[in-house]
C-alpha atoms as a printed R data frame, in Angstrom:
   type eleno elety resid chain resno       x       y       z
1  ATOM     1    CA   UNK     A     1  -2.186 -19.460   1.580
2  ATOM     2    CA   UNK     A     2   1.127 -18.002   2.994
3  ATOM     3    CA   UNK     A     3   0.206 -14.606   4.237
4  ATOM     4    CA   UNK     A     4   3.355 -11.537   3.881
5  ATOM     5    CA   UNK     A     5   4.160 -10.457   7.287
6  ATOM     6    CA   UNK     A     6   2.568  -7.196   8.212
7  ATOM     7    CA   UNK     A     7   5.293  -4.258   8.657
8  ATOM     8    CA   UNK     A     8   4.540  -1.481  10.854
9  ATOM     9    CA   UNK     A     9   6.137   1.443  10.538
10 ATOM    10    CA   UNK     A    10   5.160   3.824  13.469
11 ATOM    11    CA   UNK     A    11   1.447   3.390  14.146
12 ATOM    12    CA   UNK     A    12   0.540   2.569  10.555
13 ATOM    13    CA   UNK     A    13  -0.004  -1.310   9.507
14 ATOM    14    CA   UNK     A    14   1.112  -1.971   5.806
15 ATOM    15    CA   UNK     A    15  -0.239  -5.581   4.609
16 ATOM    16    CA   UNK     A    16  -0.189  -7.041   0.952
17 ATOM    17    CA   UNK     A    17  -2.910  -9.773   0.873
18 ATOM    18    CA   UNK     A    18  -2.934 -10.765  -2.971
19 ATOM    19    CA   UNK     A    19  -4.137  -8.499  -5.414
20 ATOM    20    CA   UNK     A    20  -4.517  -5.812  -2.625
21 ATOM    21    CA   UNK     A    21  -2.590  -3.465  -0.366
22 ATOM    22    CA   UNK     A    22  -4.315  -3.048   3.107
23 ATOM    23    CA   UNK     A    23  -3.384  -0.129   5.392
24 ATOM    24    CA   UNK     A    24  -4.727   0.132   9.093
25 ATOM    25    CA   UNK     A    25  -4.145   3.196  11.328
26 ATOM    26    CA   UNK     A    26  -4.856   5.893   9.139
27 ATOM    27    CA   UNK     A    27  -6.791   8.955   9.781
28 ATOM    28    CA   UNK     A    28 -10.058   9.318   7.227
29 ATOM    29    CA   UNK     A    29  -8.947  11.368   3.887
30 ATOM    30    CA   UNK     A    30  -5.099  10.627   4.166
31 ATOM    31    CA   UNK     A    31  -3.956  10.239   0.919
32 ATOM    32    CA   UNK     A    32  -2.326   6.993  -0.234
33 ATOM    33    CA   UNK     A    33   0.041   7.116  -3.594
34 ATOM    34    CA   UNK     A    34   1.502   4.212  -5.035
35 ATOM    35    CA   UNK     A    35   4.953   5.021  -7.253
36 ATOM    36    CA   UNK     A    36   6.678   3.041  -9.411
37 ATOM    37    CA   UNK     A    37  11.049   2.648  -8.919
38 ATOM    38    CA   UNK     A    38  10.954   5.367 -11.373
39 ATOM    39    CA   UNK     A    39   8.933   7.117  -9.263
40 ATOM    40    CA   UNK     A    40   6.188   7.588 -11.772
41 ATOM    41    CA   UNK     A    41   2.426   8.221  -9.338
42 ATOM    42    CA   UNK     A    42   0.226   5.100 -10.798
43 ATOM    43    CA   UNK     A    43  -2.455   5.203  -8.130
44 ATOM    44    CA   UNK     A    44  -3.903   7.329  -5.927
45 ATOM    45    CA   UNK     A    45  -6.890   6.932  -3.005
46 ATOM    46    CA   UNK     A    46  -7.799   8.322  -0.104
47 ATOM    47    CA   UNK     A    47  -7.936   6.707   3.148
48 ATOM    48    CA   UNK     A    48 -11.788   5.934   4.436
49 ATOM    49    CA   UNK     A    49 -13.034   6.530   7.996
50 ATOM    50    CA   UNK     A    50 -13.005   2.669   8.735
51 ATOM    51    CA   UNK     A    51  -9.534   1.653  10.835
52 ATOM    52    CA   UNK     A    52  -8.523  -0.456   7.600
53 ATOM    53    CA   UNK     A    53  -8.407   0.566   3.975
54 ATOM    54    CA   UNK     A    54  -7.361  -1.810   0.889
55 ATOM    55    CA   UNK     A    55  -6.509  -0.838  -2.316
56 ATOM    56    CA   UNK     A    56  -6.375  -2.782  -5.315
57 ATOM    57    CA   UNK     A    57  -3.388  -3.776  -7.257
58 ATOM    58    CA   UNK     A    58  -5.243  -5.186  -9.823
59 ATOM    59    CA   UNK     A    59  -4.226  -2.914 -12.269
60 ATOM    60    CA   UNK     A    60  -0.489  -2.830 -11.891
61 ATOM    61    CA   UNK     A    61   1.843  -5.431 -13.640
62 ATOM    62    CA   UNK     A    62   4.380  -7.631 -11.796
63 ATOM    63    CA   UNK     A    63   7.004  -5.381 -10.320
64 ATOM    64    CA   UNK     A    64   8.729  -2.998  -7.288
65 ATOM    65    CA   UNK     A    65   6.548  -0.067  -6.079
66 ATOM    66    CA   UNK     A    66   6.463   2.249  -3.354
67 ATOM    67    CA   UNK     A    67   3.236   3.408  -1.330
68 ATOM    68    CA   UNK     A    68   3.202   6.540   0.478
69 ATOM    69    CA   UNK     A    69   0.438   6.892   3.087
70 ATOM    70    CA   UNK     A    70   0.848  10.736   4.887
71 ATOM    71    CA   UNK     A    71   4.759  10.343   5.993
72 ATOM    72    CA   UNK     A    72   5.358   6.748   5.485
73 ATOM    73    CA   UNK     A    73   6.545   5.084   2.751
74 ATOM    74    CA   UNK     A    74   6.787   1.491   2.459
75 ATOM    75    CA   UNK     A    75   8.368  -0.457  -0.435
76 ATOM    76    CA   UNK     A    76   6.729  -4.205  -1.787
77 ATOM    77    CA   UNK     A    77   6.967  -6.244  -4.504
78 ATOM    78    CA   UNK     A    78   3.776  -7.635  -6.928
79 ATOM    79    CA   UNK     A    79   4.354 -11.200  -7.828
């Protein structure tokens, strides 16, 4: 399939691979908060040890969020 292109904002990797957000470069136990537009928290998860931690999107309906992972924020779309 057509893969979204990864964005990188300082040394964090955001990547949306289907029904999943992945994040790689963050520290064990960051926190990771996805917000709706209306800036409504919907999920919540802390980063693992690994390099690379996914979260699922599973539960979230078509739409525009925003994910916060420590001090970056990176908007994407659910389709």
């Amino acid at each position: 399939g057509i893969q979204a292109p990864a964005v990188s904002p300082g040394d964090i990797v955001f990547r949306q691979e289907g029904d999943q957000i992945t994040l790689e470069g963050l520290g064990g136990g960051t926190p990771i908060a996805i917000y709706g537009l209306d800036g409504k928290l919907l999920l919540t998860q802390q980063a693992g040890s690994e390099q690379r931690t996914a979260v699922s999107l599973a539960s979230l309906p078509v739409g525009t969020y925003i994910v916060k992972a420590g001090n970056v924020s990176y908007k994407f779309m659910k389709r």
